[in-house]
Short mmCIF file of C-alpha atoms (C1' of nucleotides) in Angstrom, two decimals:
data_model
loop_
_atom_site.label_atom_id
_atom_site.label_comp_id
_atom_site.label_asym_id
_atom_site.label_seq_id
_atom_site.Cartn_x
_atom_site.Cartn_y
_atom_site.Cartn_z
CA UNK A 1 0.00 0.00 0.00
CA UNK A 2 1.47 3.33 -1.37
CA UNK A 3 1.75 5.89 1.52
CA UNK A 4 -1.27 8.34 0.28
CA UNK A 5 -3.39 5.14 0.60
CA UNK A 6 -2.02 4.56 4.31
CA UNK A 7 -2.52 8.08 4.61
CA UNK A 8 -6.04 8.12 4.18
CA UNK A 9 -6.77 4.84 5.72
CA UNK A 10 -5.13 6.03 9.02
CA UNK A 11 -6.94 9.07 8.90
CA UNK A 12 -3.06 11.28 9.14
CA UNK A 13 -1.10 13.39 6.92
CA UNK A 14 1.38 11.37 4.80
CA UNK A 15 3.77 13.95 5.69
CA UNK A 16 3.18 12.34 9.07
CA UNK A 17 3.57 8.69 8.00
CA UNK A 18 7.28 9.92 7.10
CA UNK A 19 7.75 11.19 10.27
CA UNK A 20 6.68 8.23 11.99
CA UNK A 21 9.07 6.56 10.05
CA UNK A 22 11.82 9.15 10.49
CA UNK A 23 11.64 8.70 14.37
CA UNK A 24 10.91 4.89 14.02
CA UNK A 25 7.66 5.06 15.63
CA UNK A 26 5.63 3.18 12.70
CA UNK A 27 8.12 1.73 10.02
CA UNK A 28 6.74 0.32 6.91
CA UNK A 29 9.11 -3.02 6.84
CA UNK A 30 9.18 -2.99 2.85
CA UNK A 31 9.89 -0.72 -0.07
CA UNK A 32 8.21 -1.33 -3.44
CA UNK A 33 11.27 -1.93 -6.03
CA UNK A 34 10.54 1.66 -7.27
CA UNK A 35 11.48 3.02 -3.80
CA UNK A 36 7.64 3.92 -2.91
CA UNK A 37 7.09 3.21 1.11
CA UNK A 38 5.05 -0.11 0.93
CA UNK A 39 2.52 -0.34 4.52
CA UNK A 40 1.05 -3.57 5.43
CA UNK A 41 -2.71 -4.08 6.68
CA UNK A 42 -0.48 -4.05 10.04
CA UNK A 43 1.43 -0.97 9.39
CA UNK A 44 -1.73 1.09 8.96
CA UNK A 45 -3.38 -0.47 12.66
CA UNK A 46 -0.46 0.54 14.35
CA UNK A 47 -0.41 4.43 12.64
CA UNK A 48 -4.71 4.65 13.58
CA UNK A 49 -3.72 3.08 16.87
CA UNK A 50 -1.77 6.27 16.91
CA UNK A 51 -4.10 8.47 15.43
CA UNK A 52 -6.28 7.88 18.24
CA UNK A 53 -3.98 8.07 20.99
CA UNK A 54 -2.74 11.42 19.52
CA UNK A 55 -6.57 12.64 19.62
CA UNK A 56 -6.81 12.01 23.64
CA UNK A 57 -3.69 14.01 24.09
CA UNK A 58 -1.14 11.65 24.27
CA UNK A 59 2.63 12.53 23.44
CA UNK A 60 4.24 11.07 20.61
CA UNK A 61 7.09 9.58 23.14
CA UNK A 62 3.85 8.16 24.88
CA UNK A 63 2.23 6.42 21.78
CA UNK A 64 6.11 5.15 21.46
CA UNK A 65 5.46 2.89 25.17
CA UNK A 66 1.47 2.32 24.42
CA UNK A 67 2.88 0.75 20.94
CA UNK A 68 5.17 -1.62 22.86
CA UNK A 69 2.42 -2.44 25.47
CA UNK A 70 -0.16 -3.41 22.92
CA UNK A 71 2.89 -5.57 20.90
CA UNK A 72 4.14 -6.96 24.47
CA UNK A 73 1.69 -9.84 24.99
CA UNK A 74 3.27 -9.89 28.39
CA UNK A 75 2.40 -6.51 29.76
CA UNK A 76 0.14 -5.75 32.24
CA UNK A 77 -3.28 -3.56 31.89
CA UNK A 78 -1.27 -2.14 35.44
CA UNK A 79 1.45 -0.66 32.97
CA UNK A 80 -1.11 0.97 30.65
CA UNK A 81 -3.20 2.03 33.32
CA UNK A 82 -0.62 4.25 34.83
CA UNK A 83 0.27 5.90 31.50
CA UNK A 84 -3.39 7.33 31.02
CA UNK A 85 -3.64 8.42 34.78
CA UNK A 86 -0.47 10.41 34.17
CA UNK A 87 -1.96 11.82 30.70
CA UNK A 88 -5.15 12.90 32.87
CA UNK A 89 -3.28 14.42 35.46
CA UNK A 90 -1.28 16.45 33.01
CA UNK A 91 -4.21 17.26 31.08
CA UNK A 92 -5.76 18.39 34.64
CA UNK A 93 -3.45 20.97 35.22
CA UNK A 94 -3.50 22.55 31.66
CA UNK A 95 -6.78 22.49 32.84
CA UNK A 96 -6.68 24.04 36.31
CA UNK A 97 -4.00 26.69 34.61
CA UNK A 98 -6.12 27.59 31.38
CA UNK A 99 -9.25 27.97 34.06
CA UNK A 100 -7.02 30.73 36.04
CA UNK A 101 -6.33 32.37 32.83
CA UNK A 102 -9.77 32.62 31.52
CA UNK A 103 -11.23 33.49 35.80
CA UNK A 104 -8.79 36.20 35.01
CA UNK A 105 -9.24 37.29 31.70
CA UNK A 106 -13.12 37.33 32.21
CA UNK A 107 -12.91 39.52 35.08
CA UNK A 108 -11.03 42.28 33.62
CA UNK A 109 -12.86 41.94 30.55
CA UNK A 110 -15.83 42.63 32.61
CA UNK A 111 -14.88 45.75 34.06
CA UNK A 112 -13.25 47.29 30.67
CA UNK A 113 -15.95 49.35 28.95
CA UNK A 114 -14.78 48.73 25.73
CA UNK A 115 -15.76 51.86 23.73
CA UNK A 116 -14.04 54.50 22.36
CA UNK A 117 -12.28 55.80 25.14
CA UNK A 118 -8.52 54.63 26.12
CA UNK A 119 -9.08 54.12 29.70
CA UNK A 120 -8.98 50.05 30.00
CA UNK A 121 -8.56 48.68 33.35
CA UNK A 122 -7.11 45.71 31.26
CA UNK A 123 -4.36 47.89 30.48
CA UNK A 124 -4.02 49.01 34.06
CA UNK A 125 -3.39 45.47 35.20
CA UNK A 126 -1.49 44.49 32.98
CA UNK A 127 0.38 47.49 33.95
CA UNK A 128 0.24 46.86 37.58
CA UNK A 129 -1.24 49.67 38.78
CA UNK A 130 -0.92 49.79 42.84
CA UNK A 131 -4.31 52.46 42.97
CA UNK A 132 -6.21 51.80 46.07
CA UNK A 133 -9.02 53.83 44.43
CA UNK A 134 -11.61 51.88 45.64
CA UNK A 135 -10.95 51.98 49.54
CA UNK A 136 -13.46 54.97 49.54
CA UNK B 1 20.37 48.40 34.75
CA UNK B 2 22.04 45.16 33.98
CA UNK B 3 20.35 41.85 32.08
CA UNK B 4 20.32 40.90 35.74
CA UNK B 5 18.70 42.87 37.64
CA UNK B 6 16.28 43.59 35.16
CA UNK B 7 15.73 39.86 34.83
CA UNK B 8 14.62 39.89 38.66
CA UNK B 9 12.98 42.91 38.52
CA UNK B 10 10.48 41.50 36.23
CA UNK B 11 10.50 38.12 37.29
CA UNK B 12 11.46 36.80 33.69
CA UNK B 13 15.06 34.76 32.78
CA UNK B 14 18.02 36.55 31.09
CA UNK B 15 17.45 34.77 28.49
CA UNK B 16 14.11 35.84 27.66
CA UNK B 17 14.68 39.39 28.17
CA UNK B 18 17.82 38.88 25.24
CA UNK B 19 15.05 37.05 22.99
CA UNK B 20 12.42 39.53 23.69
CA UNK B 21 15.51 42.06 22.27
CA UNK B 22 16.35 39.91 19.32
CA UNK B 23 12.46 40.04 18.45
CA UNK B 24 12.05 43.62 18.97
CA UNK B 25 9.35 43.14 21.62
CA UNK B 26 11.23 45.08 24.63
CA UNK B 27 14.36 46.46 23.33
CA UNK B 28 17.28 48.48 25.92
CA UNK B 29 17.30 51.91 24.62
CA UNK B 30 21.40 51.90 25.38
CA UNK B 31 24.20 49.82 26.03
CA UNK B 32 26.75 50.77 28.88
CA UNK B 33 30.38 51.44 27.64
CA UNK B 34 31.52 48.02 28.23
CA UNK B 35 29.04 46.44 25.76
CA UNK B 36 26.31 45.51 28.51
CA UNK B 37 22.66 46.12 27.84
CA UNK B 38 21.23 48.65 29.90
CA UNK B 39 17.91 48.58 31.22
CA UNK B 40 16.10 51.58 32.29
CA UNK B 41 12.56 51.93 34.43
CA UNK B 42 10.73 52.30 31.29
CA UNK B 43 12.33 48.59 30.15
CA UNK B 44 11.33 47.23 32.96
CA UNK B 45 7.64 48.14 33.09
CA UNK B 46 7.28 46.68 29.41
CA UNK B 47 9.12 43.65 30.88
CA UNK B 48 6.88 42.99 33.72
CA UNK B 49 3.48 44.24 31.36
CA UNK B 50 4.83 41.43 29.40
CA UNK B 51 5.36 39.07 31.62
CA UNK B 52 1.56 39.28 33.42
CA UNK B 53 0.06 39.40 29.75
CA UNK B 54 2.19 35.95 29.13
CA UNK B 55 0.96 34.61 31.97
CA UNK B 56 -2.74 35.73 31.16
CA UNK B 57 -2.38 33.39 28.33
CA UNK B 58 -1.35 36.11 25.59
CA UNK B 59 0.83 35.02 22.67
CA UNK B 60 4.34 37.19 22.26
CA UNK B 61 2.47 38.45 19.06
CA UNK B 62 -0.63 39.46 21.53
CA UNK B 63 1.74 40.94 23.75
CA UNK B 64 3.15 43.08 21.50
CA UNK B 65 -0.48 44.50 20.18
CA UNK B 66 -0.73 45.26 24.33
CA UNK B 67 2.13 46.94 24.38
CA UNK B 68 1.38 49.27 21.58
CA UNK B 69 -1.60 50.15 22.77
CA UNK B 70 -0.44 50.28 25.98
CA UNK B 71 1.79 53.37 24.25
CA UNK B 72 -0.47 54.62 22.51
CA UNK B 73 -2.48 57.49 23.90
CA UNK B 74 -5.21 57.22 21.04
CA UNK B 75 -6.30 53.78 21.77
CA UNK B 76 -9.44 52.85 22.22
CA UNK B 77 -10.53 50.04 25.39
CA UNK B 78 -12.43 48.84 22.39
CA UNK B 79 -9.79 47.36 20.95
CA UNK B 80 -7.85 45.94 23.59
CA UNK B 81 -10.92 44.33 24.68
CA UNK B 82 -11.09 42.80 21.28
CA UNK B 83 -7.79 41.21 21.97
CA UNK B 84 -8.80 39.82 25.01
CA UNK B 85 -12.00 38.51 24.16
CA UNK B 86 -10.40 36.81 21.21
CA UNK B 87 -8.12 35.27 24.14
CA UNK B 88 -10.72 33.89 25.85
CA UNK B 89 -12.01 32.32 22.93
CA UNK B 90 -9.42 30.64 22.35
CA UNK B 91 -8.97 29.80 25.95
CA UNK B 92 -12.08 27.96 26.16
CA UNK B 93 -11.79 26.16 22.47
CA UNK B 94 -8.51 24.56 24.36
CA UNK B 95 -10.70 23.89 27.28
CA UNK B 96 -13.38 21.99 25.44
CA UNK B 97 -10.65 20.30 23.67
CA UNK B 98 -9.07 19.11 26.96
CA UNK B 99 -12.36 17.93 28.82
CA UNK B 100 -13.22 15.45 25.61
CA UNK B 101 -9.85 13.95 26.32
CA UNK B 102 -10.34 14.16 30.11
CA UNK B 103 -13.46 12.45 29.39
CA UNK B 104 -12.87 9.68 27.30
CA UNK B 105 -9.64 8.88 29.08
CA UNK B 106 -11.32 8.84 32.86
CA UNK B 107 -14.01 6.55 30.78
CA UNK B 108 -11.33 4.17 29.60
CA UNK B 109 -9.07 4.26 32.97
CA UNK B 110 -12.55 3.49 35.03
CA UNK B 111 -13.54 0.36 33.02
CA UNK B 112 -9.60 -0.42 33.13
CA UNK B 113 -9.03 -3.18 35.88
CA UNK B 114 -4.97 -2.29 36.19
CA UNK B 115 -3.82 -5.23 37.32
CA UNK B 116 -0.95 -7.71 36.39
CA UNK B 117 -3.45 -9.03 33.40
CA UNK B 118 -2.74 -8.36 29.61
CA UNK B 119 -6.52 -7.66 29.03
CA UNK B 120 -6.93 -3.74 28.37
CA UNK B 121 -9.62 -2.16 27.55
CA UNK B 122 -7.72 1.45 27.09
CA UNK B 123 -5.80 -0.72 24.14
CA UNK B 124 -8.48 -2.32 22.88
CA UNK B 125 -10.36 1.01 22.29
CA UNK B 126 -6.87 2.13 20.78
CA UNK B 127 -6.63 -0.42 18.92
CA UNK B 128 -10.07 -0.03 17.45
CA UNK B 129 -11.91 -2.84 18.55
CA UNK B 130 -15.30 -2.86 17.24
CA UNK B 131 -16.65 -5.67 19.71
CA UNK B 132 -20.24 -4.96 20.26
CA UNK B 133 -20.25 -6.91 23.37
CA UNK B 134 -22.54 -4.59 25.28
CA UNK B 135 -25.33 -4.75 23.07
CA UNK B 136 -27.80 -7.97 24.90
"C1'" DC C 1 49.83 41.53 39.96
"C1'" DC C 2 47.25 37.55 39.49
"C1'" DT C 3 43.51 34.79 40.24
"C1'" DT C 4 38.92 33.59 41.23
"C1'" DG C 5 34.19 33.99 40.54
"C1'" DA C 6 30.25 36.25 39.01
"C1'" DC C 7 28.53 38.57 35.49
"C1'" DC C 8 28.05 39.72 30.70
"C1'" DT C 9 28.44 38.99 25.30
"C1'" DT C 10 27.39 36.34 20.83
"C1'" DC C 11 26.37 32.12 18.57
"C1'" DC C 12 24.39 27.88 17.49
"C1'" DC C 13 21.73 23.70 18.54
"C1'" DG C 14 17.62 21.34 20.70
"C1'" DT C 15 12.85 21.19 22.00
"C1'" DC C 16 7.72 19.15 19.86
"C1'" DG C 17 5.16 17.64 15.99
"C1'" DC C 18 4.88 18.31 12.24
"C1'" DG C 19 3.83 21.73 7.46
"C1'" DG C 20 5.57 23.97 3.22
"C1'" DG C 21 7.91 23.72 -0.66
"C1'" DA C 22 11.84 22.73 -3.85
"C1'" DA C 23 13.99 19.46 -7.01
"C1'" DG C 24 13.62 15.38 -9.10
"C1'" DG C 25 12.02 10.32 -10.12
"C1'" DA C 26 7.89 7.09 -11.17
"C1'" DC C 27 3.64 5.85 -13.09
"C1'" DC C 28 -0.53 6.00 -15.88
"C1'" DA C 29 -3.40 7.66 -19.61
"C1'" DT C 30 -3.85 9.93 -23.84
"C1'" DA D 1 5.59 12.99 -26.12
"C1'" DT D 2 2.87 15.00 -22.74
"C1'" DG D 3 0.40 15.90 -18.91
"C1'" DG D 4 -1.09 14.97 -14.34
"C1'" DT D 5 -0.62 12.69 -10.21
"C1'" DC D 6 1.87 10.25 -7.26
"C1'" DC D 7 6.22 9.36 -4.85
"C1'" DT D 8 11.22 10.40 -3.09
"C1'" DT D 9 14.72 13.22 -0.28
"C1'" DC D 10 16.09 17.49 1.63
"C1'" DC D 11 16.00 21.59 4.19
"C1'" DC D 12 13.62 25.53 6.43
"C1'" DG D 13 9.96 27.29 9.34
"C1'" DC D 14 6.90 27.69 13.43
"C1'" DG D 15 6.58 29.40 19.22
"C1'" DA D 16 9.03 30.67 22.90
"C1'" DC D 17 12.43 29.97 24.64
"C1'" DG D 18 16.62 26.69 27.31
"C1'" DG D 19 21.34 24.79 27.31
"C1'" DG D 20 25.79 25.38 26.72
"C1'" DA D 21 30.21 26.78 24.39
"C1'" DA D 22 33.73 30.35 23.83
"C1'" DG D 23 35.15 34.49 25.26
"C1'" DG D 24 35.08 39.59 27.35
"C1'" DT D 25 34.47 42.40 31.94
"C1'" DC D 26 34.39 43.62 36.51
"C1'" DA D 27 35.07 43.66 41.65
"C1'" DA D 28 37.29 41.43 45.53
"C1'" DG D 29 40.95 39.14 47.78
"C1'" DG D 30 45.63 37.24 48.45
#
DNA sequence: CCTTGACCTTCCCGTCGCGGGAAGGACCAT
DNA sequence: ATGGTCCTTCCCGCGACGGGAAGGTCAAGG
């Protein structure tokens, strides 16, 4: 199977089926004799295998050990178990920090009248204004 | 003022403030006699405005839209509330995007048994498995 | 005077996960 | 022969820096 096949049948950029290859994540074993990347029925369950790891969030180094878990009839669910608990904590902090952000954003955003006139209190904070105008 | 102290003053590394130069975000008016940047007040306060807008989520390129309003007497809030808002969008598109993943992987971890077994269903869904067990 | 150590300079490479595009070969149909 | 579509390798670019080399500068101490 030529690559732009694999490409659609994996659902990935074959631009990314090169990569894979480049950083021997998911290697095609055989060329055709014209030099064309040849992917097996295998190749292209191991690269959607990836696809869909990607799409939870997982890094590419992380696809690299669920790859070896799913090939490694002697793992243990244990082993792949810890790997996604790790992915959700990580994703819960991006989470935690992107909710601080947008508390923050929202609440200046609130207060900035947003017309024509240049006084912006999102300005001011960003400045870090010390006032203590509003101790009255 | 020295890379240094400027670098503490505003709570960012050397290195950044030297990158921030090379980019032309917050550039030393002068350099001291011995080839040193120098950092005056002025620096600073566009150091540390950029370094609360980073951490407010703003891209460099954002950062440097603040900044020129921030300069420029003519603005309007209007359009620095624009840039925010636009923020916030984005903010929350990342947010969505996170909580599917959250999601689907506290779905897969929860049916997961993690133990010293091979069987996992966080693989299988990898994988692809399109076992319509649950359906009696 | 010399050394030590802390600071500064420029420069270039690495990160992460690819995307864009050039230059050229391969294949298929007309 | 020609055109169009595929494929190949190669190298550069992103964002926002961090690490580290090689070397200049400065203040303090022996």
């Amino acid at each position: 199977m030529n690559i732009g096949e694999a490409a659609r049948a994996s659902g990935l950029p074959a631009k990314t089926l090169r990569y894979y290859e480049a950083i021997g994540l998911v290697v095609p074993a055989h060329r055709q004799p014209n030099g064309y990347r040849d992917y097996s029925e295998t190749d292209v369950r191991r690269l959607r295998f990836v696809q869909r790891a990607r799409s939870l969030g997982f890094s590419v180094a992380e696809c690299r050990e669920l790859l070896a878990l799913y090939a490694d009839r002697g793992r243990t669910s244990a082993e792949v178990r810890r790997i996604a608990l790790a992915r959700i904590a990580a994703i819960e902090r991006k989470l935690r920090e992107l909710e601080g952000m947008r508390r923050a954003l929202l609440h200046l955003v609130e207060r900035c009248s947003g017309d024509s006139r240049p006084d912006c209190p999102i300005l001011d904070d960003l400045a870090g204004e010390d006032d203590d105008q509003g101790a009255a």
